[in-house]
Short mmCIF file of C-alpha atoms in Angstrom, two decimals:
data_model
loop_
_atom_site.label_atom_id
_atom_site.label_comp_id
_atom_site.label_asym_id
_atom_site.label_seq_id
_atom_site.Cartn_x
_atom_site.Cartn_y
_atom_site.Cartn_z
CA MET A 177 20.77 -2.35 1.63
CA SER A 178 22.23 -0.36 4.75
CA GLU A 179 23.92 2.51 5.37
CA ASP A 180 26.25 1.34 8.07
CA MET A 181 28.25 4.84 8.03
CA PRO A 182 26.31 7.46 9.90
CA ASP A 183 26.21 10.69 7.95
CA GLN A 184 25.67 12.53 11.68
CA ASP A 185 27.72 12.90 14.67
CA GLU A 186 26.60 9.45 16.79
CA ALA A 187 26.43 11.29 19.85
CA GLN A 188 22.87 13.44 19.85
CA PRO A 189 21.95 15.47 23.19
CA ILE A 190 18.16 14.33 24.15
CA GLU A 191 16.35 17.19 22.19
CA THR A 192 17.07 18.14 18.31
CA GLN A 193 16.92 21.23 18.24
CA THR A 194 14.96 23.58 15.69
CA LEU A 195 17.29 26.32 13.74
CA PRO A 196 15.71 29.84 12.92
CA LEU A 197 15.48 29.04 9.58
CA ASP A 198 13.72 25.32 9.74
CA ALA A 199 10.94 25.67 8.38
CA TRP A 200 12.77 28.24 5.35
CA HIS A 201 15.01 24.66 4.58
CA ARG A 202 12.14 22.49 4.83
CA ALA A 203 9.93 24.55 2.35
CA HIS A 204 13.16 24.45 0.24
CA GLY A 205 13.49 20.81 -0.55
CA GLY A 206 16.28 20.46 2.62
CA ARG A 207 16.42 16.75 3.54
CA MET A 208 16.69 17.47 7.79
CA VAL A 209 19.89 15.37 9.47
CA PRO A 210 20.30 15.57 13.21
CA PHE A 211 23.57 17.29 13.81
CA ALA A 212 25.02 19.31 16.28
CA GLY A 213 22.22 18.99 18.61
CA TYR A 214 20.28 20.81 15.75
CA HIS A 215 17.84 19.77 12.66
CA MET A 216 20.08 20.99 10.08
CA PRO A 217 20.13 20.64 6.23
CA VAL A 218 22.37 18.00 4.75
CA GLN A 219 20.96 18.93 0.79
CA PHE A 220 18.83 20.35 -1.23
CA GLU A 221 18.83 19.24 -4.91
CA GLY A 222 21.76 16.61 -3.88
CA ILE A 223 25.56 17.19 -2.57
CA MET A 224 27.43 16.62 -5.78
CA ALA A 225 25.45 19.75 -7.75
CA GLU A 226 25.11 21.62 -5.17
CA HIS A 227 29.35 21.20 -4.62
CA LEU A 228 29.61 22.44 -7.74
CA TRP A 229 27.28 25.08 -8.12
CA THR A 230 29.56 26.66 -4.98
CA ARG A 231 32.63 26.10 -6.37
CA GLU A 232 31.07 27.65 -9.97
CA ARG A 233 28.55 30.42 -8.63
CA ALA A 234 27.20 30.64 -4.89
CA GLY A 235 25.50 28.75 -2.52
CA LEU A 236 24.16 29.99 0.62
CA PHE A 237 24.37 27.90 3.81
CA ASP A 238 22.96 27.86 6.91
CA VAL A 239 25.28 27.63 10.23
CA SER A 240 22.73 28.75 12.39
CA HIS A 241 24.12 26.19 14.79
CA MET A 242 27.51 28.27 15.04
CA GLY A 243 28.05 29.31 18.66
CA GLN A 244 28.12 33.13 18.13
CA VAL A 245 30.15 35.17 20.97
CA LEU A 246 30.72 39.35 21.95
CA LEU A 247 33.48 39.34 24.55
CA THR A 248 33.83 43.04 25.84
CA GLY A 249 35.68 44.86 28.74
CA ALA A 250 38.24 47.00 29.20
CA ASP A 251 40.88 44.14 28.93
CA VAL A 252 39.94 41.83 27.11
CA ALA A 253 42.70 40.88 24.46
CA GLY A 254 45.20 40.68 27.45
CA PRO A 255 43.27 37.85 29.10
CA LEU A 256 41.45 36.23 26.14
CA GLU A 257 45.33 35.85 25.28
CA GLN A 258 46.00 33.52 27.52
CA LEU A 259 43.62 31.29 25.88
CA LEU A 260 44.51 31.98 22.22
CA PRO A 261 48.20 31.69 20.79
CA GLY A 262 46.98 34.67 17.68
CA ASP A 263 47.73 38.05 18.56
CA LEU A 264 44.80 39.80 19.32
CA HIS A 265 46.38 42.88 20.90
CA GLY A 266 48.03 43.35 17.42
CA LEU A 267 44.36 42.54 15.47
CA LYS A 268 42.94 45.91 14.36
CA THR A 269 39.25 46.69 14.17
CA ASP A 270 37.64 45.24 11.93
CA ARG A 271 40.08 42.31 11.10
CA MET A 272 39.40 38.94 11.65
CA ARG A 273 41.90 36.27 12.76
CA TYR A 274 41.54 32.47 12.79
CA SER A 275 42.87 30.94 15.83
CA LEU A 276 42.16 28.04 18.30
CA LEU A 277 41.03 27.81 21.93
CA LEU A 278 43.81 25.89 24.12
CA ALA A 279 43.56 23.60 26.94
CA GLU A 280 45.88 23.80 29.96
CA ASP A 281 48.17 20.88 28.18
CA GLY A 282 48.15 22.85 24.93
CA GLY A 283 45.66 20.87 22.90
CA ILE A 284 42.60 22.39 21.14
CA LEU A 285 39.23 22.99 21.76
CA ASP A 286 38.12 24.21 19.27
CA ASP A 287 39.41 26.41 16.60
CA LEU A 288 37.73 29.76 15.40
CA MET A 289 37.64 32.88 13.85
CA ILE A 290 37.50 36.44 16.07
CA THR A 291 37.12 40.19 14.85
CA ARG A 292 38.46 42.79 16.52
CA LEU A 293 34.74 44.99 17.17
CA ALA A 294 35.32 49.27 17.34
CA SER A 295 31.63 48.72 18.87
CA THR A 296 29.05 46.04 19.60
CA ALA A 297 26.23 48.57 18.25
CA PRO A 298 25.56 46.50 15.42
CA PHE A 299 24.90 43.23 17.24
CA GLY A 300 22.14 45.47 19.02
CA MET A 301 24.08 45.40 21.94
CA GLU A 302 24.61 48.84 24.23
CA ASP A 303 28.56 49.96 24.13
CA GLU A 304 30.41 50.54 27.12
CA GLY A 305 33.36 51.36 25.83
CA GLY A 306 36.79 49.44 26.65
CA GLU A 307 37.85 46.53 23.90
CA ALA A 308 34.80 44.10 22.03
CA PHE A 309 35.58 40.96 20.08
CA TYR A 310 33.27 38.47 18.50
CA MET A 311 34.01 35.28 18.55
CA VAL A 312 32.29 32.52 16.29
CA VAL A 313 33.25 28.68 17.39
CA ASN A 314 32.10 25.57 16.43
CA GLY A 315 28.48 24.61 17.34
CA ALA A 316 29.40 21.05 18.77
CA VAL A 317 31.39 22.39 21.06
CA LYS A 318 30.05 25.69 21.52
CA TYR A 319 28.17 25.52 25.22
CA GLU A 320 31.72 23.10 26.74
CA ASP A 321 33.70 26.52 25.20
CA ILE A 322 31.33 28.73 26.37
CA SER A 323 31.51 27.02 30.08
CA PHE A 324 36.07 27.17 29.61
CA LEU A 325 36.42 30.77 28.65
CA ARG A 326 33.75 31.67 31.62
CA GLU A 327 35.77 29.79 33.74
CA HIS A 328 39.82 30.99 33.02
CA LEU A 329 38.09 34.65 31.95
CA PRO A 330 37.89 37.54 34.87
CA ASP A 331 34.69 38.32 36.07
CA GLU A 332 35.71 42.06 34.44
CA VAL A 333 35.44 40.55 30.67
CA THR A 334 31.24 40.05 29.61
CA ILE A 335 30.56 37.22 28.08
CA ASN A 336 27.31 37.16 25.64
CA HIS A 337 25.95 34.20 23.83
CA LEU A 338 24.04 35.79 20.53
CA GLU A 339 21.65 33.10 20.14
CA ASP A 340 19.25 34.82 18.88
CA HIS A 341 21.62 36.13 15.69
CA ALA A 342 21.16 33.81 12.85
CA LEU A 343 24.40 33.19 10.17
CA LEU A 344 24.87 32.37 7.06
CA ALA A 345 27.67 31.94 4.89
CA LEU A 346 27.41 32.77 0.99
CA GLN A 347 29.79 30.54 -0.89
CA GLY A 348 31.73 30.73 -4.34
CA PRO A 349 33.41 33.24 -7.28
CA GLY A 350 29.80 34.86 -7.31
CA ALA A 351 29.29 35.54 -3.58
CA GLY A 352 30.42 39.45 -4.23
CA ASP A 353 28.13 40.16 -7.38
CA ALA A 354 24.98 38.43 -5.76
CA LEU A 355 25.62 40.26 -2.54
CA ALA A 356 26.08 43.49 -3.74
CA GLN A 357 22.88 43.56 -5.52
CA LEU A 358 20.81 43.44 -2.41
CA LEU A 359 23.77 45.77 -0.45
CA SER A 360 26.54 48.76 -1.66
CA GLY A 361 29.91 48.68 0.37
CA THR A 362 30.71 44.95 0.54
CA ASP A 363 32.84 44.90 -2.28
CA ALA A 364 35.14 46.67 -0.28
CA LEU A 365 35.65 44.01 1.76
CA TYR A 366 38.50 41.85 1.61
CA PHE A 367 39.38 38.26 3.00
CA MET A 368 39.09 38.54 6.80
CA GLN A 369 37.54 41.65 7.11
CA ALA A 370 34.43 42.53 8.28
CA GLY A 371 32.19 45.81 9.16
CA GLY A 372 28.57 46.45 9.60
CA PHE A 373 25.57 46.74 6.70
CA ASP A 374 21.96 47.28 6.65
CA TRP A 375 19.42 45.41 4.59
CA ASP A 376 16.19 46.89 4.80
CA GLY A 377 16.05 48.38 8.45
CA VAL A 378 17.79 44.58 9.45
CA PRO A 379 21.83 45.33 10.78
CA LEU A 380 24.04 42.02 9.10
CA TRP A 381 27.53 42.00 10.14
CA ILE A 382 29.32 40.56 7.36
CA SER A 383 32.75 39.25 6.92
CA ARG A 384 34.67 38.13 3.69
CA SER A 385 35.46 34.73 5.23
CA GLY A 386 34.11 31.54 5.25
CA TYR A 387 35.07 27.75 4.95
CA THR A 388 34.91 26.67 1.84
CA GLY A 389 38.55 28.09 0.02
CA GLU A 390 35.74 30.37 -2.04
CA ASP A 391 35.41 33.85 -2.28
CA GLY A 392 32.25 35.09 0.25
CA PHE A 393 30.92 36.44 3.07
CA GLU A 394 29.16 35.20 6.74
CA ILE A 395 26.72 37.43 7.49
CA SER A 396 25.43 37.94 11.30
CA LEU A 397 21.88 39.17 11.81
CA PRO A 398 18.70 39.10 13.57
CA ALA A 399 17.18 35.58 13.54
CA ALA A 400 13.69 37.34 13.30
CA ASP A 401 15.06 38.38 9.92
CA ALA A 402 17.51 35.66 8.45
CA GLU A 403 14.01 34.17 7.03
CA ARG A 404 13.19 37.18 4.22
CA PHE A 405 16.69 37.88 3.67
CA ALA A 406 17.85 34.10 2.71
CA THR A 407 14.47 34.60 0.24
CA ALA A 408 15.91 37.47 -0.94
CA LEU A 409 19.64 35.96 -1.78
CA VAL A 410 17.96 32.86 -3.35
CA ALA A 411 15.89 34.73 -5.53
CA LEU A 412 19.07 35.60 -7.42
CA ASP A 413 19.98 33.64 -10.52
CA ALA A 414 23.82 32.76 -9.09
CA VAL A 415 22.36 31.74 -5.95
CA LYS A 416 21.32 28.28 -4.64
CA PRO A 417 20.46 26.82 -1.17
CA VAL A 418 23.53 24.19 -0.18
CA GLY A 419 23.53 22.01 2.88
CA LEU A 420 25.47 20.15 4.96
CA GLY A 421 26.99 17.56 2.91
CA ALA A 422 28.26 19.71 0.39
CA ARG A 423 30.21 21.83 3.38
CA ASP A 424 31.85 18.93 4.46
CA SER A 425 32.87 17.98 0.85
CA LEU A 426 33.83 21.54 -0.14
CA ARG A 427 36.15 22.24 3.06
CA LEU A 428 37.46 18.84 2.79
CA GLU A 429 39.40 19.57 -0.68
CA ALA A 430 40.15 23.46 0.61
CA GLY A 431 42.22 21.25 3.65
CA LEU A 432 40.11 23.02 6.00
CA PRO A 433 39.90 20.38 9.08
CA LEU A 434 36.56 20.13 11.10
CA TYR A 435 36.79 20.31 15.05
CA GLY A 436 35.94 16.93 16.43
CA HIS A 437 37.23 15.18 13.41
CA ASP A 438 40.55 15.85 12.14
CA LEU A 439 40.94 17.98 15.34
CA THR A 440 40.32 16.98 19.05
CA GLU A 441 41.71 17.56 22.15
CA GLN A 442 44.43 15.51 21.99
CA THR A 443 45.74 17.77 18.51
CA THR A 444 48.34 20.35 19.20
CA PRO A 445 48.64 23.42 17.17
CA MET A 446 51.55 22.06 15.47
CA ALA A 447 50.00 18.68 15.03
CA GLY A 448 47.56 19.82 13.42
CA GLY A 449 49.13 21.84 10.82
CA LEU A 450 48.24 24.73 12.35
CA GLY A 451 51.80 26.61 13.26
CA PHE A 452 50.02 29.66 10.87
CA ALA A 453 47.93 30.66 13.95
CA LEU A 454 50.41 30.83 16.60
CA SER A 455 51.51 34.83 15.67
CA LYS A 456 54.46 35.41 15.70
CA ARG A 457 54.66 37.67 18.73
CA ARG A 458 53.07 34.55 20.78
CA ARG A 459 55.78 32.66 19.14
CA GLU A 460 58.13 34.86 20.87
CA GLU A 461 56.66 36.08 23.59
CA GLY A 462 54.62 32.70 25.03
CA GLY A 463 52.60 33.20 27.52
CA PHE A 464 49.35 31.42 26.55
CA HIS A 465 47.85 27.57 27.44
CA GLY A 466 50.61 24.87 26.93
CA HIS A 467 52.86 26.90 26.11
CA GLU A 468 55.91 25.47 26.45
CA ARG A 469 54.92 22.18 25.03
CA VAL A 470 53.58 24.18 21.93
CA LEU A 471 56.18 26.57 21.25
CA GLY A 472 58.64 23.25 21.82
CA GLU A 473 56.70 20.87 19.23
CA HIS A 474 57.12 24.83 16.40
CA ARG A 475 60.58 24.06 17.37
CA ASP A 476 61.29 19.90 16.98
CA GLY A 477 58.18 19.10 14.43
CA PRO A 478 55.30 17.84 16.62
CA VAL A 479 55.26 13.56 17.32
CA THR A 480 51.79 13.38 14.88
CA GLN A 481 50.78 14.99 12.06
CA ARG A 482 47.57 16.22 9.86
CA VAL A 483 48.09 15.32 6.34
CA GLY A 484 46.12 15.10 3.16
CA LEU A 485 46.00 12.01 1.26
CA LEU A 486 44.93 11.32 -2.22
CA ILE A 487 43.56 8.35 -2.46
CA ASP A 488 44.11 5.48 -5.46
CA GLY A 489 41.45 4.28 -6.99
CA ARG A 490 37.53 5.11 -6.65
CA GLN A 491 36.75 4.43 -3.40
CA PRO A 492 36.49 6.91 -0.59
CA VAL A 493 37.96 5.68 3.07
CA ARG A 494 36.02 7.44 5.89
CA GLU A 495 36.42 8.66 9.52
CA GLY A 496 37.59 6.30 11.12
CA ALA A 497 39.56 3.84 9.23
CA GLU A 498 43.09 2.83 9.88
CA VAL A 499 46.53 3.60 8.53
CA VAL A 500 49.01 1.09 8.49
CA ASP A 501 52.32 0.38 8.36
CA GLU A 502 54.03 -1.67 5.90
CA GLY A 503 53.43 -4.84 8.51
CA GLY A 504 49.97 -3.83 9.29
CA GLN A 505 50.19 -2.65 12.05
CA ALA A 506 47.97 0.14 13.20
CA ILE A 507 50.01 4.12 13.23
CA GLY A 508 47.13 6.00 12.74
CA ARG A 509 43.89 7.27 11.42
CA ILE A 510 41.82 8.74 9.01
CA THR A 511 39.88 12.05 10.26
CA SER A 512 37.84 13.11 7.38
CA GLY A 513 37.41 11.36 3.69
CA GLY A 514 35.30 10.83 0.84
CA HIS A 515 34.50 11.65 -2.68
CA ALA A 516 36.54 15.53 -3.79
CA PRO A 517 33.43 16.05 -6.38
CA SER A 518 35.85 19.05 -8.00
CA LEU A 519 38.97 16.10 -8.45
CA GLY A 520 36.72 13.57 -9.24
CA GLN A 521 38.62 10.92 -7.16
CA PRO A 522 38.54 10.18 -3.25
CA ILE A 523 40.72 12.37 -0.53
CA ALA A 524 40.53 12.51 2.78
CA MET A 525 42.59 13.53 6.26
CA ALA A 526 44.46 11.25 8.10
CA THR A 527 46.60 11.62 11.53
CA VAL A 528 49.88 9.93 11.04
CA PRO A 529 53.75 10.45 12.89
CA ALA A 530 55.58 12.70 11.60
CA ALA A 531 57.70 10.67 9.74
CA PHE A 532 55.02 9.20 7.55
CA ALA A 533 53.90 13.14 6.88
CA ALA A 534 56.51 13.71 3.73
CA ILE A 535 54.51 14.51 0.24
CA GLY A 536 54.88 11.74 -1.55
CA HIS A 537 54.96 9.41 1.38
CA ARG A 538 53.01 6.58 0.78
CA ILE A 539 50.32 5.79 2.69
CA HIS A 540 48.46 1.86 4.03
CA ILE A 541 45.34 1.93 4.58
CA ARG A 542 42.47 -0.42 6.05
CA GLN A 543 38.99 -0.17 6.35
CA ARG A 544 36.57 -2.87 6.71
CA GLY A 545 39.19 -5.08 6.45
CA LYS A 546 39.93 -4.23 2.93
CA ASP A 547 42.94 -2.55 2.10
CA PHE A 548 43.61 0.73 0.96
CA THR A 549 46.30 3.02 -0.72
CA GLY A 550 47.26 6.38 -1.10
CA THR A 551 50.01 9.77 -0.94
CA VAL A 552 50.41 12.27 1.11
CA ALA A 553 49.60 15.25 -0.46
CA ALA A 554 50.21 18.95 -0.71
CA MET A 555 46.40 20.86 1.15
CA PRO A 556 44.56 22.82 -0.02
CA PHE A 557 43.37 19.85 -2.73
CA VAL A 558 41.44 22.57 -4.71
CA GLN A 559 43.22 25.77 -4.80
CA GLN A 560 41.77 28.26 -2.35
CA ARG A 561 40.48 31.28 -4.27
CA TYR A 562 40.09 33.90 -1.17
CA ARG A 563 40.01 38.14 -2.12
CA ARG A 564 42.37 39.04 -0.84
CA ALA A 565 43.88 42.58 -0.80
CA SER A 566 47.16 43.45 -1.78
CA LYS A 567 49.99 44.11 0.35
CA GLY A 568 50.35 46.92 2.02
CA SER A 569 45.94 47.85 1.68
CA MET B 3 10.27 -12.00 -15.77
CA LYS B 4 8.94 -11.22 -12.42
CA ARG B 5 10.18 -8.90 -9.96
CA TYR B 6 10.65 -9.28 -6.36
CA PHE B 7 12.10 -7.04 -3.94
CA THR B 8 13.86 -6.58 -0.21
CA GLU B 9 12.69 -4.79 2.93
CA ASP B 10 16.68 -3.55 2.52
CA HIS B 11 15.28 -1.97 -1.29
CA GLU B 12 17.12 -4.46 -2.96
CA TRP B 13 15.10 -5.39 -6.44
CA ILE B 14 15.75 -9.36 -8.54
CA ALA B 15 14.22 -9.77 -11.89
CA VAL B 16 13.71 -13.78 -11.87
CA GLU B 17 13.48 -15.59 -14.70
CA GLY B 18 13.84 -19.17 -14.89
CA ASP B 19 16.29 -20.40 -12.48
CA GLU B 20 18.32 -17.29 -13.01
CA GLY B 21 17.73 -13.37 -11.24
CA THR B 22 19.44 -9.93 -11.49
CA VAL B 23 19.56 -7.84 -8.86
CA GLY B 24 20.76 -4.21 -8.29
CA ILE B 25 18.84 -1.37 -5.78
CA THR B 26 15.90 0.36 -6.05
CA ASP B 27 14.81 4.23 -6.90
CA TYR B 28 13.88 5.09 -3.76
CA ALA B 29 17.11 3.44 -2.38
CA GLN B 30 19.64 5.28 -4.78
CA GLU B 31 17.56 8.70 -3.71
CA GLN B 32 18.18 8.08 -0.06
CA LEU B 33 22.17 7.77 -0.98
CA GLY B 34 22.27 10.22 -3.68
CA ASP B 35 25.04 10.81 -5.92
CA VAL B 36 27.08 7.25 -6.19
CA VAL B 37 30.69 7.60 -6.38
CA PHE B 38 31.70 3.61 -6.88
CA VAL B 39 30.52 0.37 -6.61
CA GLU B 40 31.95 -2.83 -5.74
CA VAL B 41 29.90 -5.95 -7.29
CA PRO B 42 30.78 -9.47 -6.43
CA ASP B 43 33.11 -11.90 -8.59
CA SER B 44 31.52 -14.61 -10.54
CA GLY B 45 30.73 -17.91 -8.93
CA ALA B 46 30.76 -17.07 -5.43
CA MET B 47 28.81 -18.22 -3.77
CA LEU B 48 25.47 -15.99 -1.32
CA LYS B 49 23.77 -17.52 0.97
CA LYS B 50 20.58 -14.80 1.48
CA GLY B 51 21.13 -11.98 3.10
CA ASN B 52 25.27 -12.01 3.00
CA ASP B 53 26.83 -9.00 2.40
CA ALA B 54 26.92 -8.73 -1.65
CA ALA B 55 27.88 -5.37 -2.82
CA VAL B 56 28.78 -2.22 -1.64
CA VAL B 57 28.12 1.19 -2.83
CA GLU B 58 29.18 4.52 -1.94
CA SER B 59 27.90 7.88 -2.06
CA VAL B 60 29.35 11.51 -1.26
CA LYS B 61 28.11 11.37 2.05
CA ALA B 62 28.16 6.88 2.85
CA ALA B 63 28.95 3.39 2.42
CA SER B 64 26.09 1.30 2.72
CA ASP B 65 26.12 -2.66 1.93
CA VAL B 66 23.76 -4.47 -1.03
CA TYR B 67 22.31 -7.84 0.77
CA ALA B 68 21.91 -10.88 -1.75
CA PRO B 69 17.61 -11.49 -1.99
CA VAL B 70 18.72 -15.06 -2.70
CA SER B 71 21.02 -17.82 -1.94
CA CYS B 72 22.85 -17.78 -5.11
CA GLU B 73 25.68 -18.35 -7.33
CA VAL B 74 27.33 -15.47 -8.50
CA LEU B 75 27.14 -15.31 -12.63
CA GLU B 76 28.40 -12.02 -13.25
CA GLY B 77 29.25 -8.63 -12.19
CA ASN B 78 28.12 -5.49 -13.90
CA ASP B 79 31.75 -3.97 -14.92
CA ALA B 80 30.07 -0.48 -16.70
CA LEU B 81 29.64 -0.15 -12.62
CA GLY B 82 33.17 0.91 -12.44
CA ASP B 83 33.69 3.21 -14.92
CA GLU B 84 29.89 4.39 -14.26
CA PRO B 85 29.31 3.94 -10.68
CA GLY B 86 26.24 7.11 -11.47
CA LEU B 87 23.87 4.33 -13.67
CA VAL B 88 22.68 3.59 -10.55
CA ASN B 89 21.34 7.14 -9.57
CA SER B 90 20.21 7.71 -13.77
CA ASP B 91 18.45 4.02 -14.10
CA PRO B 92 18.87 1.76 -10.56
CA GLU B 93 16.03 -0.38 -12.23
CA GLY B 94 18.00 -1.47 -15.57
CA GLU B 95 21.40 -0.33 -16.88
CA GLY B 96 22.16 0.20 -12.87
CA TRP B 97 22.00 -3.29 -12.41
CA PHE B 98 24.55 -4.61 -9.06
CA PHE B 99 25.12 -8.81 -10.63
CA LYS B 100 23.27 -11.43 -11.79
CA LEU B 101 22.47 -15.04 -10.43
CA ARG B 102 21.63 -18.75 -10.50
CA LEU B 103 19.28 -19.18 -7.20
CA GLU B 104 19.59 -22.58 -5.20
CA ASP B 105 16.47 -22.43 -3.40
CA LYS B 106 13.30 -21.02 -5.53
CA ASP B 107 10.86 -21.29 -2.82
CA GLU B 108 12.86 -18.55 -0.97
CA LEU B 109 11.62 -15.82 -3.20
CA ALA B 110 8.41 -15.91 -1.74
CA GLU B 111 9.88 -14.28 1.38
CA LEU B 112 10.24 -11.22 -0.57
CA MET B 113 7.54 -8.29 -1.89
CA ASP B 114 5.77 -8.28 -5.47
CA GLU B 115 6.00 -5.07 -6.36
CA ALA B 116 2.56 -3.75 -5.07
CA ALA B 117 4.23 -4.49 -1.36
CA TYR B 118 6.96 -2.89 -1.83
CA LYS B 119 5.24 -0.24 -2.92
CA GLU B 120 2.81 -0.04 0.30
CA TYR B 121 6.06 -0.76 1.84
CA VAL B 122 8.03 2.59 0.75
CA ALA B 123 5.16 4.50 1.57
CA SER B 124 4.85 3.83 5.45
CA LEU B 125 8.13 4.56 5.61
#
């Protein structure tokens, strides 16, 4: 028997780095694999059990490989809006937004979360007044992102890579109650809101967000305190550590794209199905990288589109399988795929020509010489259960 | 009945000139939750080392090879509805296929249980 599809990124840097919770993961039975240049736990007790636990209770994920970046200066939103199509001027303090780092041609260099801060004090930085934003970017491209920001932002914007901070995600319907057992005040946060907290003298930056489709939090804290805090979390009945394997199946069910797989530099925001990331004012005013192309596609539709697929039968199709037309010609590609534990069937994301992207369209796929069929389906595949603020609050 | 093992973590239990093939407990542990198994059709003729079956876990697809040259007598249909048998009983109910050996001498190239245990311990 041989595994012929790697469960990790193919391109490994020369030396795989360790993260602050490395020893903690090993002590908790994590099976470590190289991912995005780091040793990461792919699973603890098993991907299926961890996936279902997260959907029912609460999973603790270590996402410290991701890039945490502070941007400060007298005017940050202005120059940053040239690189991102989101409304940053209109972003309120302690509110966050999903956005995209765009190359000059409008291709997606990364997808990210950005929060406007009142001050950088929660991250242990001396506050210098002016504007401050906190950005979380993908681990696999964080150094490229930071170089791109340095190159394209004026010198007056200070870029701080928070390499001494860990990032944990607590996700699932039990996450709110669990965190409230350790801290007071986190219940006041709704989806896409954030704030500073204190746990036993440790400064925490907590947002109500995540990438599983469930309610939950992302928690940034000094790396030196990460073990102690993770231990306090998993001591709670509802919380178990969860690995990268379940993180991938959870985000796939939630219809959330993974950069480097479902989105690349060749993907435009509309092709990526991310039209919602083009804020209204930005659509009207433009003024961001690739805006002519991006807004043209917003008006006329993209050439290709990211779609969700329900795959017939039980055998999963994986990244790299070809989408073919009736005549067997390759017309697209599976960008993510696997078994969906909450649905009990295989699902996938694919890039297909726009003419094939309508919900209900039948799709033919070829993988390792074998033919598969599927149907374009609405995403998310599994209902998202974010804790949203009611309108007007 | 004697059981032999391959370095690719297949087992074969042999009785006379017939055998039953599956993957080992070590292999299922490495794979994780099995969600799909494709077994060979009866009548298929396989050379030692040929692709014989496919097993897919939540995280990856893997090939299962024919441990010996053989004619396939029967695939385990139960795995179609219940692929998790490969996890719960890999060396029993989770068998993949039954076969007729073409050349019993090929068994000499496989490991016995003690040698396989030692091999796994060395990984």
